[in-house]
Short mmCIF file of C-alpha atoms in Angstrom, two decimals:
data_model
loop_
_atom_site.label_atom_id
_atom_site.label_comp_id
_atom_site.label_asym_id
_atom_site.label_seq_id
_atom_site.Cartn_x
_atom_site.Cartn_y
_atom_site.Cartn_z
CA UNK A 1 -24.81 -4.50 19.49
CA UNK A 2 -22.03 -5.89 18.37
CA UNK A 3 -19.26 -2.78 18.56
CA UNK A 4 -16.55 -2.08 20.87
CA UNK A 5 -15.38 1.40 22.11
CA UNK A 6 -11.65 0.89 21.78
CA UNK A 7 -11.13 4.16 23.46
CA UNK A 8 -11.55 2.34 27.17
CA UNK A 9 -9.56 0.28 29.00
CA UNK A 10 -5.59 -1.06 29.00
CA UNK A 11 -4.37 0.68 25.80
CA UNK A 12 -2.66 -2.70 25.44
CA UNK A 13 -5.19 -4.67 26.20
CA UNK A 14 -7.77 -3.53 24.49
CA UNK A 15 -5.43 -3.34 21.17
CA UNK A 16 -4.72 -6.33 21.32
CA UNK A 17 -7.89 -8.28 22.28
CA UNK A 18 -8.93 -6.29 19.00
CA UNK A 19 -6.30 -6.81 16.81
CA UNK A 20 -6.25 -11.34 17.67
CA UNK A 21 -9.45 -11.92 15.82
CA UNK A 22 -8.12 -10.00 12.95
CA UNK A 23 -5.41 -11.28 12.65
CA UNK A 24 -6.72 -14.92 12.75
CA UNK A 25 -9.34 -13.48 9.79
CA UNK A 26 -6.18 -12.42 7.73
CA UNK A 27 -4.45 -16.13 8.56
CA UNK A 28 -6.91 -17.83 7.35
CA UNK A 29 -7.53 -15.71 4.36
CA UNK A 30 -4.05 -15.66 3.42
CA UNK A 31 -4.33 -19.92 3.86
CA UNK A 32 -6.61 -20.73 1.30
CA UNK A 33 -4.33 -18.27 -1.03
CA UNK A 34 -1.34 -20.70 0.26
CA UNK A 35 -3.85 -23.31 -0.36
CA UNK A 36 -4.31 -22.93 -4.39
CA UNK A 37 -0.58 -22.76 -4.73
CA UNK A 38 -0.19 -25.94 -2.78
CA UNK A 39 -2.90 -27.43 -4.33
CA UNK A 40 -1.45 -26.34 -7.82
CA UNK A 41 1.58 -27.53 -7.29
CA UNK A 42 1.02 -30.39 -5.96
CA UNK A 43 -2.04 -31.86 -8.05
CA UNK A 44 -1.53 -30.45 -11.08
CA UNK A 45 2.41 -29.40 -12.14
CA UNK A 46 5.12 -27.33 -11.33
CA UNK A 47 4.01 -24.94 -14.67
CA UNK A 48 0.60 -24.60 -12.55
CA UNK A 49 1.90 -22.94 -9.82
CA UNK A 50 3.84 -20.76 -11.93
CA UNK A 51 1.03 -19.81 -14.25
CA UNK A 52 -0.48 -18.47 -10.51
CA UNK A 53 2.46 -17.04 -9.54
CA UNK A 54 2.64 -14.81 -13.40
CA UNK A 55 -0.44 -13.76 -12.56
CA UNK A 56 -0.57 -12.61 -8.49
CA UNK A 57 0.59 -8.73 -9.20
CA UNK A 58 -2.54 -7.78 -11.34
CA UNK A 59 -4.38 -9.52 -8.75
CA UNK A 60 -2.16 -7.79 -5.76
CA UNK A 61 -3.68 -4.30 -7.42
CA UNK A 62 -7.02 -5.19 -7.66
CA UNK A 63 -6.46 -5.87 -3.73
CA UNK A 64 -4.77 -3.12 -3.08
CA UNK A 65 -7.93 -0.45 -4.41
CA UNK A 66 -10.49 -3.10 -2.78
CA UNK A 67 -8.18 -2.57 0.66
CA UNK A 68 -7.47 0.89 0.15
CA UNK A 69 -11.35 1.80 -0.13
CA UNK A 70 -11.97 -0.18 2.84
CA UNK A 71 -9.10 1.45 4.54
CA UNK A 72 -10.89 4.67 3.76
CA UNK A 73 -14.49 3.37 4.74
CA UNK A 74 -13.13 2.09 8.34
CA UNK A 75 -10.86 5.55 9.51
CA UNK A 76 -14.09 7.62 8.81
CA UNK A 77 -16.39 5.52 9.89
CA UNK A 78 -14.30 5.32 13.12
CA UNK A 79 -14.31 8.73 14.47
CA UNK A 80 -18.02 8.71 14.22
CA UNK A 81 -18.33 6.50 15.95
CA UNK A 82 -15.83 7.69 18.97
CA UNK A 83 -18.16 10.86 18.81
CA UNK A 84 -21.07 8.73 19.04
CA UNK A 85 -22.92 9.67 15.69
CA UNK A 86 -24.29 6.99 14.41
CA UNK A 87 -26.49 8.35 11.65
CA UNK A 88 -22.97 9.60 10.41
CA UNK A 89 -21.83 5.64 10.96
CA UNK A 90 -24.73 4.39 8.73
CA UNK A 91 -24.79 7.18 6.05
CA UNK A 92 -20.90 6.33 5.72
CA UNK A 93 -21.33 2.56 5.33
CA UNK A 94 -23.98 3.24 2.43
CA UNK A 95 -21.78 5.31 0.71
CA UNK A 96 -18.98 3.71 1.03
CA UNK A 97 -20.78 0.52 -0.10
CA UNK A 98 -22.26 2.31 -3.16
CA UNK A 99 -19.22 3.84 -3.91
CA UNK A 100 -17.08 0.62 -3.99
CA UNK A 101 -19.63 -1.08 -6.15
CA UNK A 102 -19.12 1.37 -8.44
CA UNK A 103 -15.41 1.67 -8.44
CA UNK A 104 -15.89 -2.42 -8.45
CA UNK A 105 -17.87 -2.34 -12.07
CA UNK A 106 -14.63 -0.23 -13.62
CA UNK A 107 -12.38 -2.50 -12.31
CA UNK A 108 -13.52 -5.74 -13.50
CA UNK A 109 -14.21 -3.57 -16.97
CA UNK A 110 -10.35 -2.66 -17.25
CA UNK A 111 -9.39 -6.15 -16.12
CA UNK A 112 -10.84 -7.70 -18.86
CA UNK A 113 -9.46 -5.89 -21.31
CA UNK A 114 -5.71 -5.57 -20.32
CA UNK A 115 -5.41 -8.85 -18.86
CA UNK A 116 -4.02 -10.58 -21.82
CA UNK A 117 -1.54 -7.57 -22.59
CA UNK A 118 -0.81 -7.07 -19.03
CA UNK A 119 0.79 -10.43 -19.06
CA UNK A 120 2.48 -10.16 -22.05
CA UNK A 121 4.12 -7.15 -21.15
CA UNK A 122 5.43 -8.82 -17.57
CA UNK A 123 7.54 -11.22 -19.95
CA UNK A 124 5.11 -14.41 -18.62
CA UNK A 125 6.48 -17.39 -19.85
CA UNK A 126 4.76 -18.87 -22.65
CA UNK A 127 4.27 -22.45 -21.45
CA UNK A 128 2.29 -20.76 -18.53
CA UNK A 129 0.28 -18.12 -20.21
CA UNK A 130 -3.07 -19.79 -21.01
CA UNK A 131 -3.97 -20.84 -17.80
CA UNK A 132 -2.18 -17.59 -16.26
CA UNK A 133 -4.63 -16.15 -18.31
CA UNK A 134 -7.17 -18.18 -17.34
CA UNK A 135 -6.97 -17.63 -13.65
CA UNK A 136 -6.75 -14.06 -13.86
CA UNK A 137 -10.19 -13.78 -15.89
CA UNK A 138 -11.88 -15.27 -13.47
CA UNK A 139 -10.43 -13.80 -10.41
CA UNK A 140 -11.56 -10.37 -12.09
CA UNK A 141 -15.26 -11.24 -12.03
CA UNK A 142 -14.81 -11.68 -8.65
CA UNK A 143 -14.03 -8.53 -8.12
CA UNK A 144 -17.44 -7.20 -6.80
CA UNK A 145 -17.23 -9.14 -4.26
CA UNK A 146 -14.16 -8.47 -3.43
CA UNK A 147 -14.28 -4.76 -3.00
CA UNK A 148 -17.99 -4.89 -0.83
CA UNK A 149 -16.80 -7.40 1.45
CA UNK A 150 -13.32 -5.69 1.69
CA UNK A 151 -15.82 -2.80 2.75
CA UNK A 152 -17.72 -4.68 5.23
CA UNK A 153 -15.00 -6.08 7.08
CA UNK A 154 -13.41 -2.79 7.43
CA UNK A 155 -16.93 -1.60 8.63
CA UNK A 156 -16.86 -4.00 11.44
CA UNK A 157 -13.82 -3.46 12.91
CA UNK A 158 -14.52 0.38 12.50
CA UNK A 159 -16.88 -0.33 15.26
CA UNK A 160 -15.08 -2.32 17.11
CA UNK A 161 -16.37 -5.85 15.76
CA UNK A 162 -13.20 -7.78 14.91
CA UNK A 163 -14.85 -11.24 15.38
CA UNK A 164 -17.66 -11.38 12.52
CA UNK A 165 -14.88 -11.18 9.97
CA UNK A 166 -13.10 -13.30 11.79
CA UNK A 167 -16.12 -16.47 11.45
CA UNK A 168 -16.88 -15.61 7.91
CA UNK A 169 -13.22 -16.10 6.60
CA UNK A 170 -13.45 -19.54 8.82
CA UNK A 171 -15.84 -20.26 7.34
CA UNK A 172 -15.23 -18.94 3.27
CA UNK A 173 -11.60 -20.67 4.10
CA UNK A 174 -12.40 -23.76 4.87
CA UNK A 175 -15.40 -23.73 1.78
CA UNK A 176 -12.68 -22.51 -0.36
CA UNK A 177 -10.55 -25.10 0.32
CA UNK A 178 -12.79 -27.87 0.10
CA UNK A 179 -13.95 -26.65 -3.46
CA UNK A 180 -10.22 -26.35 -4.67
CA UNK A 181 -10.01 -30.16 -4.11
CA UNK A 182 -13.13 -31.15 -5.12
CA UNK A 183 -12.83 -29.06 -8.54
CA UNK A 184 -9.15 -30.00 -9.15
CA UNK A 185 -8.75 -33.82 -8.61
CA UNK A 186 -12.58 -34.93 -9.19
CA UNK A 187 -13.06 -32.66 -11.69
CA UNK A 188 -10.13 -31.96 -13.48
CA UNK A 189 -10.88 -28.53 -13.76
CA UNK A 190 -6.90 -27.25 -13.38
CA UNK A 191 -5.96 -23.96 -12.72
CA UNK A 192 -9.46 -22.77 -13.62
CA UNK A 193 -10.79 -24.54 -10.96
CA UNK A 194 -8.85 -22.94 -8.45
CA UNK A 195 -10.50 -19.79 -9.49
CA UNK A 196 -13.86 -20.88 -9.85
CA UNK A 197 -13.13 -21.83 -6.10
CA UNK A 198 -12.27 -18.50 -4.73
CA UNK A 199 -15.18 -16.86 -6.92
CA UNK A 200 -17.97 -18.85 -5.36
CA UNK A 201 -16.14 -18.41 -1.78
CA UNK A 202 -15.70 -14.63 -2.01
CA UNK A 203 -19.63 -14.40 -3.66
CA UNK A 204 -20.75 -16.46 -0.41
CA UNK A 205 -18.77 -14.25 2.82
CA UNK A 206 -20.14 -11.04 0.45
CA UNK A 207 -23.43 -11.62 0.75
CA UNK A 208 -23.56 -13.18 4.82
CA UNK A 209 -21.21 -10.00 5.48
CA UNK A 210 -23.71 -7.44 4.15
CA UNK A 211 -26.65 -9.32 6.13
CA UNK A 212 -24.73 -8.74 9.36
CA UNK A 213 -23.64 -5.35 8.62
CA UNK A 214 -27.06 -4.10 8.41
CA UNK A 215 -28.32 -5.85 11.10
CA UNK A 216 -25.72 -4.70 12.83
CA UNK A 217 -26.51 -0.99 12.07
CA UNK A 218 -30.09 -1.60 12.67
CA UNK A 219 -29.28 -2.04 16.13
CA UNK A 220 -27.48 0.72 17.18
CA UNK A 221 -28.63 3.64 18.68
CA UNK A 222 -30.82 6.35 16.95
CA UNK A 223 -29.52 10.17 17.17
CA UNK A 224 -31.58 12.79 18.05
CA UNK A 225 -30.90 14.83 15.27
CA UNK A 226 -31.60 11.93 11.87
CA UNK A 227 -31.20 14.41 9.10
CA UNK A 228 -27.76 12.80 9.62
CA UNK A 229 -28.73 10.36 7.66
CA UNK A 230 -28.50 9.44 3.80
CA UNK A 231 -28.44 6.89 1.53
CA UNK A 232 -25.36 8.89 -0.76
CA UNK A 233 -23.72 11.71 0.60
CA UNK A 234 -20.95 13.88 -1.53
CA UNK A 235 -19.92 14.68 1.41
CA UNK A 236 -19.43 11.82 3.32
CA UNK A 237 -18.26 10.61 -0.18
CA UNK A 238 -15.19 13.44 -0.11
CA UNK A 239 -14.08 12.17 3.69
CA UNK A 240 -13.49 8.95 2.86
CA UNK A 241 -11.96 9.91 -1.01
CA UNK A 242 -9.71 12.01 1.40
CA UNK A 243 -8.17 8.62 3.38
CA UNK A 244 -8.98 6.31 0.74
CA UNK A 245 -7.64 7.76 -1.99
CA UNK A 246 -4.03 8.30 -0.97
CA UNK A 247 -4.04 4.72 0.25
CA UNK A 248 -5.50 3.24 -2.47
CA UNK A 249 -2.79 5.43 -4.66
CA UNK A 250 -0.34 3.62 -2.34
CA UNK A 251 -1.02 0.04 -2.42
CA UNK A 252 -1.62 0.46 -5.80
CA UNK A 253 1.69 1.94 -6.87
CA UNK A 254 3.13 -0.55 -4.68
CA UNK A 255 1.17 -3.26 -6.76
CA UNK A 256 3.03 -2.18 -9.99
CA UNK A 257 6.19 -1.43 -8.70
CA UNK A 258 6.33 -5.36 -8.11
CA UNK A 259 4.81 -5.78 -11.98
CA UNK A 260 8.17 -4.65 -12.28
CA UNK A 261 9.96 -6.15 -10.39
CA UNK A 262 7.60 -9.85 -11.38
CA UNK A 263 8.91 -9.41 -14.39
CA UNK A 264 12.28 -9.10 -13.84
CA UNK A 265 11.70 -12.31 -11.86
CA UNK A 266 9.64 -14.00 -15.33
CA UNK A 267 12.83 -13.34 -17.62
CA UNK A 268 14.68 -15.87 -15.14
CA UNK A 269 12.54 -18.62 -15.75
CA UNK A 270 9.92 -21.16 -14.54
CA UNK A 271 11.85 -23.03 -11.87
CA UNK A 272 13.38 -19.25 -10.64
CA UNK A 273 9.57 -18.31 -11.11
CA UNK A 274 8.32 -21.59 -9.13
CA UNK A 275 10.63 -20.90 -6.08
CA UNK A 276 9.37 -17.45 -5.87
CA UNK A 277 5.86 -18.37 -6.21
CA UNK A 278 6.01 -20.95 -3.23
CA UNK A 279 8.06 -18.43 -0.87
CA UNK A 280 6.23 -15.43 -2.05
CA UNK A 281 3.12 -16.86 -0.56
CA UNK A 282 5.02 -17.70 3.22
CA UNK A 283 6.67 -13.90 2.91
CA UNK A 284 3.40 -12.33 2.32
CA UNK A 285 1.34 -14.27 4.80
CA UNK A 286 3.69 -12.87 7.29
CA UNK A 287 3.15 -9.36 5.86
CA UNK A 288 -0.54 -9.81 5.81
CA UNK A 289 -0.55 -10.42 9.44
CA UNK A 290 1.61 -6.81 9.91
CA UNK A 291 -0.39 -4.85 7.80
CA UNK A 292 -3.61 -5.90 9.41
CA UNK A 293 -1.93 -5.01 12.72
CA UNK A 294 -1.64 -1.32 11.19
CA UNK A 295 -5.16 -1.79 10.24
CA UNK A 296 -5.89 -2.64 13.53
CA UNK A 297 -3.44 0.42 15.15
CA UNK A 298 -4.85 2.81 12.46
CA UNK A 299 -8.08 1.87 13.95
CA UNK A 300 -7.43 1.93 17.73
CA UNK A 301 -6.20 5.50 16.97
CA UNK A 302 -9.07 6.97 14.92
CA UNK A 303 -11.40 6.04 17.76
CA UNK A 304 -9.16 7.77 20.44
CA UNK A 305 -8.62 10.86 18.30
CA UNK A 306 -12.15 11.05 17.44
CA UNK A 307 -13.58 10.56 21.65
CA UNK A 308 -10.32 13.18 22.67
CA UNK A 309 -8.44 10.95 24.41
CA UNK A 310 -4.95 11.46 23.48
CA UNK A 311 -3.69 10.04 26.07
CA UNK A 312 -3.87 6.52 24.84
CA UNK A 313 -1.90 7.37 21.60
CA UNK A 314 1.42 6.62 22.54
CA UNK A 315 0.18 4.12 24.38
CA UNK A 316 -1.46 2.49 21.75
CA UNK A 317 1.25 3.31 19.04
CA UNK A 318 3.91 1.50 22.07
CA UNK A 319 1.60 -1.75 22.51
CA UNK A 320 1.23 -2.46 18.63
CA UNK A 321 4.87 -2.00 18.09
CA UNK A 322 5.23 -4.71 20.70
CA UNK A 323 3.08 -6.85 19.32
CA UNK A 324 4.15 -6.32 15.73
CA UNK A 325 7.42 -7.30 17.45
CA UNK A 326 6.43 -10.57 18.97
CA UNK A 327 5.00 -11.50 15.61
CA UNK A 328 8.28 -10.67 14.53
CA UNK A 329 10.21 -13.05 16.25
CA UNK A 330 7.84 -15.63 16.27
CA UNK A 331 8.14 -15.65 11.91
CA UNK A 332 12.25 -15.89 12.30
CA UNK A 333 12.14 -19.24 14.77
CA UNK A 334 9.19 -20.86 12.02
CA UNK A 335 10.54 -19.71 9.10
CA UNK A 336 13.76 -20.23 8.82
CA UNK A 337 15.00 -23.28 10.51
CA UNK A 338 11.63 -24.83 8.38
CA UNK A 339 12.60 -22.95 5.11
CA UNK A 340 13.18 -25.53 2.85
CA UNK A 341 10.78 -27.60 4.20
CA UNK A 342 7.52 -25.21 3.69
CA UNK A 343 9.19 -24.84 -0.11
CA UNK A 344 9.20 -28.40 -0.20
CA UNK A 345 5.08 -28.34 0.78
CA UNK A 346 4.20 -26.70 -2.81
CA UNK A 347 5.86 -29.36 -4.73
CA UNK A 348 5.48 -32.95 -6.00
CA UNK A 349 7.97 -35.66 -5.76
CA UNK A 350 8.88 -34.58 -10.16
CA UNK A 351 9.57 -31.56 -9.15
CA UNK A 352 12.98 -29.57 -10.35
CA UNK A 353 15.31 -29.67 -6.90
CA UNK A 354 16.59 -26.28 -7.65
CA UNK A 355 13.25 -24.65 -6.99
CA UNK A 356 13.57 -25.62 -3.29
CA UNK A 357 17.44 -23.92 -3.06
CA UNK A 358 15.91 -21.13 -5.04
CA UNK A 359 12.78 -20.58 -2.69
CA UNK A 360 14.75 -20.82 0.42
CA UNK A 361 17.49 -18.80 -0.47
CA UNK A 362 14.79 -15.84 -1.02
CA UNK A 363 13.15 -16.36 3.04
CA UNK A 364 17.01 -16.79 4.22
CA UNK A 365 17.97 -13.40 2.84
CA UNK A 366 13.86 -11.47 3.89
CA UNK A 367 12.73 -13.24 7.79
CA UNK A 368 15.43 -11.62 9.43
CA UNK A 369 14.06 -7.85 8.29
CA UNK A 370 10.92 -8.35 10.10
CA UNK A 371 12.00 -6.46 12.77
CA UNK A 372 12.64 -3.12 10.62
CA UNK A 373 8.32 -4.55 8.57
CA UNK A 374 7.27 -4.37 12.74
CA UNK A 375 8.89 -0.47 13.09
CA UNK A 376 7.03 1.04 9.70
CA UNK A 377 4.17 -1.12 10.02
CA UNK A 378 3.25 0.21 13.52
CA UNK A 379 3.68 3.85 12.62
CA UNK A 380 2.01 3.60 9.36
CA UNK A 381 -1.16 2.52 11.15
CA UNK A 382 -0.96 5.52 13.94
CA UNK A 383 -0.25 7.89 11.25
CA UNK A 384 -3.70 6.49 9.01
CA UNK A 385 -5.77 6.49 12.07
CA UNK A 386 -4.32 10.75 12.70
CA UNK A 387 -5.42 11.17 9.23
CA UNK A 388 -0.95 11.81 8.03
CA UNK A 389 -1.68 10.63 4.86
CA UNK A 390 1.35 12.33 3.28
CA UNK A 391 3.95 10.52 6.05
CA UNK A 392 2.39 7.33 5.42
CA UNK A 393 2.96 7.33 2.04
CA UNK A 394 6.69 8.69 1.87
CA UNK A 395 7.16 5.91 3.83
CA UNK A 396 6.68 3.42 1.11
CA UNK A 397 7.03 4.77 -1.48
CA UNK A 398 11.12 5.22 -0.40
CA UNK A 399 10.05 1.35 0.28
CA UNK A 400 8.71 0.60 -3.35
CA UNK A 401 11.11 2.95 -5.56
CA UNK A 402 14.52 1.59 -3.81
CA UNK A 403 12.77 -2.04 -4.05
CA UNK A 404 12.30 -1.81 -7.69
CA UNK A 405 15.57 -0.08 -8.46
CA UNK A 406 17.61 -2.40 -6.36
CA UNK A 407 15.70 -5.30 -7.85
CA UNK A 408 17.26 -4.41 -11.65
CA UNK A 409 20.31 -2.91 -10.15
CA UNK A 410 21.61 -5.73 -7.74
CA UNK A 411 20.73 -8.59 -10.82
CA UNK A 412 22.76 -7.19 -12.91
CA UNK A 413 25.49 -5.97 -10.68
CA UNK A 414 25.27 -9.96 -9.36
CA UNK A 415 25.75 -10.92 -13.19
CA UNK A 416 21.88 -11.60 -13.52
CA UNK A 417 21.22 -13.90 -10.17
CA UNK A 418 17.83 -13.93 -8.18
CA UNK A 419 19.91 -13.52 -5.29
CA UNK A 420 20.21 -9.73 -6.15
CA UNK A 421 16.71 -8.96 -6.47
CA UNK A 422 16.06 -10.95 -2.93
CA UNK A 423 18.26 -8.49 -1.34
CA UNK A 424 15.68 -5.48 -2.36
CA UNK A 425 12.96 -6.42 -0.24
CA UNK A 426 15.27 -5.95 3.16
CA UNK A 427 17.33 -2.73 1.84
CA UNK A 428 14.05 -0.99 1.36
CA UNK A 429 12.50 -2.30 4.49
CA UNK A 430 15.32 -0.89 6.34
CA UNK A 431 15.29 2.93 4.56
CA UNK A 432 11.25 3.12 4.42
CA UNK A 433 11.16 2.11 8.30
CA UNK A 434 13.88 4.97 8.68
CA UNK A 435 11.41 7.29 6.73
CA UNK A 436 8.31 6.02 8.36
CA UNK A 437 9.85 7.04 12.14
CA UNK A 438 10.65 10.17 10.55
CA UNK A 439 7.43 11.18 9.80
CA UNK A 440 6.24 10.14 13.19
CA UNK A 441 8.69 12.52 14.62
CA UNK A 442 8.19 15.47 12.71
CA UNK A 443 4.06 14.94 13.93
CA UNK A 444 2.50 16.57 11.40
CA UNK A 445 -0.23 13.63 12.72
CA UNK A 446 -0.40 16.76 16.14
CA UNK A 447 -1.74 19.09 13.95
CA UNK A 448 -4.48 16.64 12.17
CA UNK A 449 -5.90 15.47 15.00
CA UNK A 450 -6.11 19.00 17.04
CA UNK A 451 -3.15 17.34 19.74
CA UNK A 452 -3.04 20.00 23.04
CA UNK A 453 0.43 21.01 22.92
CA UNK A 454 2.46 20.28 26.00
CA UNK A 455 2.71 22.70 28.68
#
């Protein structure tokens, strides 16, 4: 049975062993996201890189919805699995898959209807508009695969199995990159080829993940009370929604906030947009590692809370924080000295050299503040695992509101310089980390999991 009990053994070793495959998985996932931009910039043009960047905040909204739905699935499954209620686990999975499928269909209809208007409202440059819309529309048609795959991946992780999503992503990433190169260079499909490659890779990963998840559920022990199982349960949907809806709202609002920031960046012209596209992808590579570790902490916390292993909770948080700090230190050691080299990798020989300067400025400003992200993301995962979605959302909204407001305020204060936008990121992280720690210390989470009072 490809599951694992996260409540047994050393918290640090258990969490690290569980999180490592998840981190490798997200690295591969981000690698093929980077590949889209790299291939666009090197084999098509600077404008192609700008086109992909222009629509990225919109795709982030859909990713946020898919990931948020997965978070709800993971936390609820973790608790039932920790309690040994396997029929509830099966019922939760089937309910989640049905729900995210309906949600994906709705998002596809809405997305196709508003994609053109959204790009217009974001001040997308005319030189990149057609390519941006083509890429975005094809991406939207693949939302079903994205949503269902995220739900399956979260279910595997909730069962303590972080290796299966890794294997699927390794296969999908390699296949995606090969398709990118073939469709862009051999078939000369440009930006459209990149979107089609992503659609095909996501579709294959979705089908494989469904097959493997159903096989895993079938191998789990049978409960004595099998009446706990149903293909769809409104009661379980309510439990899923209690975690998923705040996660979806939180992540979607963050992405909507990014739309406003992106609109400001788009108004700076194609070169700033292309530079931001390269630097932002590098930044998000690291941020997604942090987010993945946050989900690992959430699953670890939820399983231990479900099993009433309260002594493991703070130990797990400390272990997660140590791992995140290590990631922040590694990111600083790699990104700061190699910033210009990284940006240059996205560009062909004919690219404007100002793009390298603008993009590296972004990394020089934000990367040193990853240590604050490490603190915020560790506490976020703990609060999610305990079901304290209010504390989690307060921390995230503080970051969002400040980042959007400061982007415009500092942009104007610095005479319309892109540096004002860049500085809004670290300032938001610092304050959001403080809010998250404060929510942990207030300890609302203790009541939610019936944490025993100190003697």
